[in-house]
Amino acid sequence: MTTDTTLSGNSRHASLSFDDASLIIRGLEKRVQAGNQELVILQGVDIEIKSGESVAVVGASGSGKSTLLGLMAGLDQPTSGQIHLLGQRIDDMDEDQRAAVRAKGVSFVFQNFQLLPGLTALENVMLPLEIMNAANARQQAQSWLAQVGLDHREQHYPTQLSGGEQQRVAIARAFAGSPKILFADEPTGNLDRATGHQIEELLFRMNQEQGTTLVLVTHDPQLAARCSRQVEMVDGRLQSVTEAEAVTATEVLP
């Protein structure tokens, strides 16, 4: 059963401590200059996301969802407002400082996969592990590919993989570094229904087994309904929150 609540200070998510929260945002605004006109992309956004939670950001195209995701993840700077990611305030950091925060516990899954074409599936998954100087990076990457059902494709290049396989490689790469929080922009948007369902199962299995916080931008109502909370963007503002019991992932990927 779901209930709609406002984003007021009385929400049950409104008093999280920094120790309990993956993300706390206060008064976030993003404005850009287009010629002589200033465009307001985001205005007055407040949200708190607790560790281990799964949150879907929904809304019409152009409502500011992807911009919000990029700001949450420290990929861009806001015009004003505060962003506390994994206990650190990042809105006033420069790019090098934000990158250092991201390297300590943030991963991404993009709609267009963002795999490096000159690397095999295995090498793509190994990349973040090698950047972290992780021990046994190859063995860890092989284990993650096996977990997403692609151990038989580890020597294949992205162009030799289907869209669903590429997305599974991207998810294996994202989880390989044991992130504390994962941001995903339309993770099933380019996939057919059956493959999208596989990706959905995988994301929530990892959320449950690894305790990784998930923040998803999606137009897929089924994917959004799997999350413990949905927040709706309307014209650059967070308008409502829908809270529900997350559906348990029970299917096992081949």
JSON list of C-alpha atoms in Angstrom, two decimals, residues 79-223:
[
{"chain": "A", "resi": 79, "resn": "THR", "atom": "CA", "xyz": [23.65, 27.58, -8.57]},
{"chain": "A", "resi": 80, "resn": "SER", "atom": "CA", "xyz": [22.75, 27.54, -4.88]},
{"chain": "A", "resi": 81, "resn": "GLY", "atom": "CA", "xyz": [21.84, 25.12, -2.11]},
{"chain": "A", "resi": 82, "resn": "GLN", "atom": "CA", "xyz": [23.67, 22.40, -0.23]},
{"chain": "A", "resi": 83, "resn": "ILE", "atom": "CA", "xyz": [24.49, 18.81, -1.22]},
{"chain": "A", "resi": 84, "resn": "HIS", "atom": "CA", "xyz": [25.84, 16.40, 1.40]},
{"chain": "A", "resi": 85, "resn": "LEU", "atom": "CA", "xyz": [26.95, 13.16, -0.26]},
{"chain": "A", "resi": 86, "resn": "LEU", "atom": "CA", "xyz": [28.15, 10.31, 1.95]},
{"chain": "A", "resi": 87, "resn": "GLY", "atom": "CA", "xyz": [28.61, 12.72, 4.84]},
{"chain": "A", "resi": 88, "resn": "GLN", "atom": "CA", "xyz": [30.59, 15.34, 2.92]},
{"chain": "A", "resi": 89, "resn": "ARG", "atom": "CA", "xyz": [29.34, 18.67, 1.64]},
{"chain": "A", "resi": 90, "resn": "ILE", "atom": "CA", "xyz": [30.19, 18.74, -2.06]},
{"chain": "A", "resi": 91, "resn": "ASP", "atom": "CA", "xyz": [28.32, 21.74, -3.51]},
{"chain": "A", "resi": 92, "resn": "ASP", "atom": "CA", "xyz": [31.21, 24.10, -2.77]},
{"chain": "A", "resi": 93, "resn": "MET", "atom": "CA", "xyz": [33.94, 21.68, -3.90]},
{"chain": "A", "resi": 94, "resn": "ASP", "atom": "CA", "xyz": [35.84, 21.93, -7.17]},
{"chain": "A", "resi": 95, "resn": "GLU", "atom": "CA", "xyz": [35.78, 19.05, -9.65]},
{"chain": "A", "resi": 96, "resn": "ASP", "atom": "CA", "xyz": [38.93, 17.39, -8.33]},
{"chain": "A", "resi": 97, "resn": "GLN", "atom": "CA", "xyz": [37.53, 17.39, -4.80]},
{"chain": "A", "resi": 98, "resn": "ARG", "atom": "CA", "xyz": [34.16, 16.04, -5.95]},
{"chain": "A", "resi": 99, "resn": "ALA", "atom": "CA", "xyz": [35.93, 13.33, -7.94]},
{"chain": "A", "resi": 100, "resn": "ALA", "atom": "CA", "xyz": [37.76, 12.26, -4.79]},
{"chain": "A", "resi": 101, "resn": "VAL", "atom": "CA", "xyz": [34.43, 11.89, -2.97]},
{"chain": "A", "resi": 102, "resn": "ARG", "atom": "CA", "xyz": [32.93, 9.93, -5.87]},
{"chain": "A", "resi": 103, "resn": "ALA", "atom": "CA", "xyz": [35.92, 7.60, -5.91]},
{"chain": "A", "resi": 104, "resn": "LYS", "atom": "CA", "xyz": [35.25, 6.60, -2.30]},
{"chain": "A", "resi": 105, "resn": "GLY", "atom": "CA", "xyz": [31.79, 5.14, -2.78]},
{"chain": "A", "resi": 106, "resn": "VAL", "atom": "CA", "xyz": [29.80, 6.36, -5.79]},
{"chain": "A", "resi": 107, "resn": "SER", "atom": "CA", "xyz": [28.99, 4.45, -8.98]},
{"chain": "A", "resi": 108, "resn": "PHE", "atom": "CA", "xyz": [26.89, 5.15, -12.06]},
{"chain": "A", "resi": 109, "resn": "VAL", "atom": "CA", "xyz": [24.82, 3.24, -14.60]},
{"chain": "A", "resi": 110, "resn": "PHE", "atom": "CA", "xyz": [23.96, 5.21, -17.72]},
{"chain": "A", "resi": 111, "resn": "GLN", "atom": "CA", "xyz": [21.27, 4.60, -20.32]},
{"chain": "A", "resi": 112, "resn": "ASN", "atom": "CA", "xyz": [23.87, 4.31, -23.10]},
{"chain": "A", "resi": 113, "resn": "PHE", "atom": "CA", "xyz": [26.11, 1.98, -21.02]},
{"chain": "A", "resi": 114, "resn": "GLN", "atom": "CA", "xyz": [29.35, 4.05, -21.31]},
{"chain": "A", "resi": 115, "resn": "LEU", "atom": "CA", "xyz": [31.52, 0.97, -21.84]},
{"chain": "A", "resi": 116, "resn": "LEU", "atom": "CA", "xyz": [34.97, 1.56, -23.32]},
{"chain": "A", "resi": 117, "resn": "PRO", "atom": "CA", "xyz": [34.86, 0.04, -26.82]},
{"chain": "A", "resi": 118, "resn": "GLY", "atom": "CA", "xyz": [38.53, -0.94, -26.89]},
{"chain": "A", "resi": 119, "resn": "LEU", "atom": "CA", "xyz": [38.26, -3.03, -23.73]},
{"chain": "A", "resi": 120, "resn": "THR", "atom": "CA", "xyz": [36.70, -6.46, -23.31]},
{"chain": "A", "resi": 121, "resn": "ALA", "atom": "CA", "xyz": [33.82, -7.03, -20.92]},
{"chain": "A", "resi": 122, "resn": "LEU", "atom": "CA", "xyz": [36.30, -8.28, -18.32]},
{"chain": "A", "resi": 123, "resn": "GLU", "atom": "CA", "xyz": [38.62, -5.30, -18.79]},
{"chain": "A", "resi": 124, "resn": "ASN", "atom": "CA", "xyz": [35.71, -2.86, -18.48]},
{"chain": "A", "resi": 125, "resn": "VAL", "atom": "CA", "xyz": [34.76, -4.37, -15.13]},
{"chain": "A", "resi": 126, "resn": "MET", "atom": "CA", "xyz": [38.40, -4.47, -14.00]},
{"chain": "A", "resi": 127, "resn": "LEU", "atom": "CA", "xyz": [38.93, -0.77, -14.73]},
{"chain": "A", "resi": 128, "resn": "PRO", "atom": "CA", "xyz": [37.51, 0.75, -11.49]},
{"chain": "A", "resi": 129, "resn": "LEU", "atom": "CA", "xyz": [39.19, -1.98, -9.46]},
{"chain": "A", "resi": 130, "resn": "GLU", "atom": "CA", "xyz": [42.55, -1.17, -11.00]},
{"chain": "A", "resi": 131, "resn": "ILE", "atom": "CA", "xyz": [42.03, 2.55, -10.38]},
{"chain": "A", "resi": 132, "resn": "MET", "atom": "CA", "xyz": [41.41, 1.66, -6.73]},
{"chain": "A", "resi": 133, "resn": "ASN", "atom": "CA", "xyz": [44.54, -0.53, -6.72]},
{"chain": "A", "resi": 134, "resn": "ALA", "atom": "CA", "xyz": [42.35, -3.40, -5.58]},
{"chain": "A", "resi": 135, "resn": "ALA", "atom": "CA", "xyz": [44.03, -6.71, -4.92]},
{"chain": "A", "resi": 136, "resn": "ASN", "atom": "CA", "xyz": [43.11, -9.50, -7.34]},
{"chain": "A", "resi": 137, "resn": "ALA", "atom": "CA", "xyz": [41.26, -7.11, -9.67]},
{"chain": "A", "resi": 138, "resn": "ARG", "atom": "CA", "xyz": [40.98, -9.73, -12.40]},
{"chain": "A", "resi": 139, "resn": "GLN", "atom": "CA", "xyz": [39.50, -12.36, -10.10]},
{"chain": "A", "resi": 140, "resn": "GLN", "atom": "CA", "xyz": [37.06, -9.85, -8.61]},
{"chain": "A", "resi": 141, "resn": "ALA", "atom": "CA", "xyz": [35.93, -8.74, -12.07]},
{"chain": "A", "resi": 142, "resn": "GLN", "atom": "CA", "xyz": [35.45, -12.34, -13.15]},
{"chain": "A", "resi": 143, "resn": "SER", "atom": "CA", "xyz": [33.33, -12.94, -10.07]},
{"chain": "A", "resi": 144, "resn": "TRP", "atom": "CA", "xyz": [31.13, -9.94, -10.84]},
{"chain": "A", "resi": 145, "resn": "LEU", "atom": "CA", "xyz": [30.65, -11.00, -14.46]},
{"chain": "A", "resi": 146, "resn": "ALA", "atom": "CA", "xyz": [29.62, -14.43, -13.20]},
{"chain": "A", "resi": 147, "resn": "GLN", "atom": "CA", "xyz": [27.10, -12.81, -10.85]},
{"chain": "A", "resi": 148, "resn": "VAL", "atom": "CA", "xyz": [25.44, -11.05, -13.79]},
{"chain": "A", "resi": 149, "resn": "GLY", "atom": "CA", "xyz": [25.49, -14.24, -15.86]},
{"chain": "A", "resi": 150, "resn": "LEU", "atom": "CA", "xyz": [28.21, -13.19, -18.30]},
{"chain": "A", "resi": 151, "resn": "ASP", "atom": "CA", "xyz": [31.25, -15.23, -17.31]},
{"chain": "A", "resi": 152, "resn": "HIS", "atom": "CA", "xyz": [31.12, -16.84, -20.77]},
{"chain": "A", "resi": 153, "resn": "ARG", "atom": "CA", "xyz": [31.38, -13.40, -22.45]},
{"chain": "A", "resi": 154, "resn": "GLU", "atom": "CA", "xyz": [34.31, -11.92, -20.55]},
{"chain": "A", "resi": 155, "resn": "GLN", "atom": "CA", "xyz": [36.62, -11.77, -23.61]},
{"chain": "A", "resi": 156, "resn": "HIS", "atom": "CA", "xyz": [34.02, -10.16, -25.87]},
{"chain": "A", "resi": 157, "resn": "TYR", "atom": "CA", "xyz": [34.09, -6.48, -26.79]},
{"chain": "A", "resi": 158, "resn": "PRO", "atom": "CA", "xyz": [31.03, -4.21, -26.34]},
{"chain": "A", "resi": 159, "resn": "THR", "atom": "CA", "xyz": [30.17, -4.33, -30.05]},
{"chain": "A", "resi": 160, "resn": "GLN", "atom": "CA", "xyz": [29.95, -8.12, -29.78]},
{"chain": "A", "resi": 161, "resn": "LEU", "atom": "CA", "xyz": [27.39, -7.93, -26.97]},
{"chain": "A", "resi": 162, "resn": "SER", "atom": "CA", "xyz": [23.65, -7.31, -27.06]},
{"chain": "A", "resi": 163, "resn": "GLY", "atom": "CA", "xyz": [22.19, -4.22, -25.41]},
{"chain": "A", "resi": 164, "resn": "GLY", "atom": "CA", "xyz": [21.12, -6.23, -22.39]},
{"chain": "A", "resi": 165, "resn": "GLU", "atom": "CA", "xyz": [24.55, -7.82, -22.08]},
{"chain": "A", "resi": 166, "resn": "GLN", "atom": "CA", "xyz": [26.24, -4.43, -22.29]},
{"chain": "A", "resi": 167, "resn": "GLN", "atom": "CA", "xyz": [23.99, -3.10, -19.55]},
{"chain": "A", "resi": 168, "resn": "ARG", "atom": "CA", "xyz": [24.80, -6.09, -17.36]},
{"chain": "A", "resi": 169, "resn": "VAL", "atom": "CA", "xyz": [28.52, -5.45, -17.89]},
{"chain": "A", "resi": 170, "resn": "ALA", "atom": "CA", "xyz": [27.90, -1.81, -16.91]},
{"chain": "A", "resi": 171, "resn": "ILE", "atom": "CA", "xyz": [26.12, -2.93, -13.74]},
{"chain": "A", "resi": 172, "resn": "ALA", "atom": "CA", "xyz": [28.90, -5.40, -12.89]},
{"chain": "A", "resi": 173, "resn": "ARG", "atom": "CA", "xyz": [31.41, -2.56, -13.33]},
{"chain": "A", "resi": 174, "resn": "ALA", "atom": "CA", "xyz": [29.30, -0.25, -11.16]},
{"chain": "A", "resi": 175, "resn": "PHE", "atom": "CA", "xyz": [29.06, -2.76, -8.32]},
{"chain": "A", "resi": 176, "resn": "ALA", "atom": "CA", "xyz": [32.64, -4.02, -8.61]},
{"chain": "A", "resi": 177, "resn": "GLY", "atom": "CA", "xyz": [33.95, -1.20, -6.48]},
{"chain": "A", "resi": 178, "resn": "SER", "atom": "CA", "xyz": [31.43, -1.98, -3.70]},
{"chain": "A", "resi": 179, "resn": "PRO", "atom": "CA", "xyz": [29.79, 1.46, -3.91]},
{"chain": "A", "resi": 180, "resn": "LYS", "atom": "CA", "xyz": [27.82, 2.90, -1.04]},
{"chain": "A", "resi": 181, "resn": "ILE", "atom": "CA", "xyz": [25.45, 4.62, -3.47]},
{"chain": "A", "resi": 182, "resn": "LEU", "atom": "CA", "xyz": [24.61, 3.95, -7.12]},
{"chain": "A", "resi": 183, "resn": "PHE", "atom": "CA", "xyz": [22.99, 6.47, -9.45]},
{"chain": "A", "resi": 184, "resn": "ALA", "atom": "CA", "xyz": [21.25, 5.14, -12.56]},
{"chain": "A", "resi": 185, "resn": "ASP", "atom": "CA", "xyz": [19.77, 7.24, -15.39]},
{"chain": "A", "resi": 186, "resn": "GLU", "atom": "CA", "xyz": [17.08, 5.27, -17.25]},
{"chain": "A", "resi": 187, "resn": "PRO", "atom": "CA", "xyz": [18.88, 1.93, -16.68]},
{"chain": "A", "resi": 188, "resn": "THR", "atom": "CA", "xyz": [16.22, 0.01, -18.65]},
{"chain": "A", "resi": 189, "resn": "GLY", "atom": "CA", "xyz": [15.35, 2.74, -21.15]},
{"chain": "A", "resi": 190, "resn": "ASN", "atom": "CA", "xyz": [17.11, 1.25, -24.19]},
{"chain": "A", "resi": 191, "resn": "LEU", "atom": "CA", "xyz": [16.15, -2.36, -23.53]},
{"chain": "A", "resi": 192, "resn": "ASP", "atom": "CA", "xyz": [13.30, -4.63, -24.54]},
{"chain": "A", "resi": 193, "resn": "ARG", "atom": "CA", "xyz": [10.85, -5.61, -21.82]},
{"chain": "A", "resi": 194, "resn": "ALA", "atom": "CA", "xyz": [12.36, -9.02, -21.05]},
{"chain": "A", "resi": 195, "resn": "THR", "atom": "CA", "xyz": [15.93, -7.70, -20.88]},
{"chain": "A", "resi": 196, "resn": "GLY", "atom": "CA", "xyz": [14.79, -4.67, -18.89]},
{"chain": "A", "resi": 197, "resn": "HIS", "atom": "CA", "xyz": [13.22, -7.01, -16.36]},
{"chain": "A", "resi": 198, "resn": "GLN", "atom": "CA", "xyz": [16.53, -8.87, -16.00]},
{"chain": "A", "resi": 199, "resn": "ILE", "atom": "CA", "xyz": [18.34, -5.60, -15.32]},
{"chain": "A", "resi": 200, "resn": "GLU", "atom": "CA", "xyz": [15.65, -4.59, -12.83]},
{"chain": "A", "resi": 201, "resn": "GLU", "atom": "CA", "xyz": [16.03, -7.86, -10.94]},
{"chain": "A", "resi": 202, "resn": "LEU", "atom": "CA", "xyz": [19.79, -7.45, -10.87]},
{"chain": "A", "resi": 203, "resn": "LEU", "atom": "CA", "xyz": [19.71, -3.89, -9.52]},
{"chain": "A", "resi": 204, "resn": "PHE", "atom": "CA", "xyz": [17.41, -4.79, -6.66]},
{"chain": "A", "resi": 205, "resn": "ARG", "atom": "CA", "xyz": [19.24, -8.01, -5.87]},
{"chain": "A", "resi": 206, "resn": "MET", "atom": "CA", "xyz": [22.43, -6.01, -5.47]},
{"chain": "A", "resi": 207, "resn": "ASN", "atom": "CA", "xyz": [20.58, -3.40, -3.40]},
{"chain": "A", "resi": 208, "resn": "GLN", "atom": "CA", "xyz": [19.38, -6.09, -1.02]},
{"chain": "A", "resi": 209, "resn": "GLU", "atom": "CA", "xyz": [22.53, -8.21, -0.89]},
{"chain": "A", "resi": 210, "resn": "GLN", "atom": "CA", "xyz": [25.11, -5.40, -0.82]},
{"chain": "A", "resi": 211, "resn": "GLY", "atom": "CA", "xyz": [23.07, -2.73, 1.01]},
{"chain": "A", "resi": 212, "resn": "THR", "atom": "CA", "xyz": [23.86, -0.24, -1.75]},
{"chain": "A", "resi": 213, "resn": "THR", "atom": "CA", "xyz": [21.69, 2.87, -1.87]},
{"chain": "A", "resi": 214, "resn": "LEU", "atom": "CA", "xyz": [19.94, 3.13, -5.27]},
{"chain": "A", "resi": 215, "resn": "VAL", "atom": "CA", "xyz": [18.82, 6.40, -6.85]},
{"chain": "A", "resi": 216, "resn": "LEU", "atom": "CA", "xyz": [17.13, 5.80, -10.20]},
{"chain": "A", "resi": 217, "resn": "VAL", "atom": "CA", "xyz": [15.74, 8.17, -12.82]},
{"chain": "A", "resi": 218, "resn": "THR", "atom": "CA", "xyz": [13.11, 6.30, -14.79]},
{"chain": "A", "resi": 219, "resn": "HIS", "atom": "CA", "xyz": [9.98, 6.56, -16.94]},
{"chain": "A", "resi": 220, "resn": "ASP", "atom": "CA", "xyz": [9.22, 2.89, -16.25]},
{"chain": "A", "resi": 221, "resn": "PRO", "atom": "CA", "xyz": [6.36, 2.68, -13.72]},
{"chain": "A", "resi": 222, "resn": "GLN", "atom": "CA", "xyz": [7.15, -0.95, -12.92]},
{"chain": "A", "resi": 223, "resn": "LEU", "atom": "CA", "xyz": [10.76, -0.14, -12.08]}
]
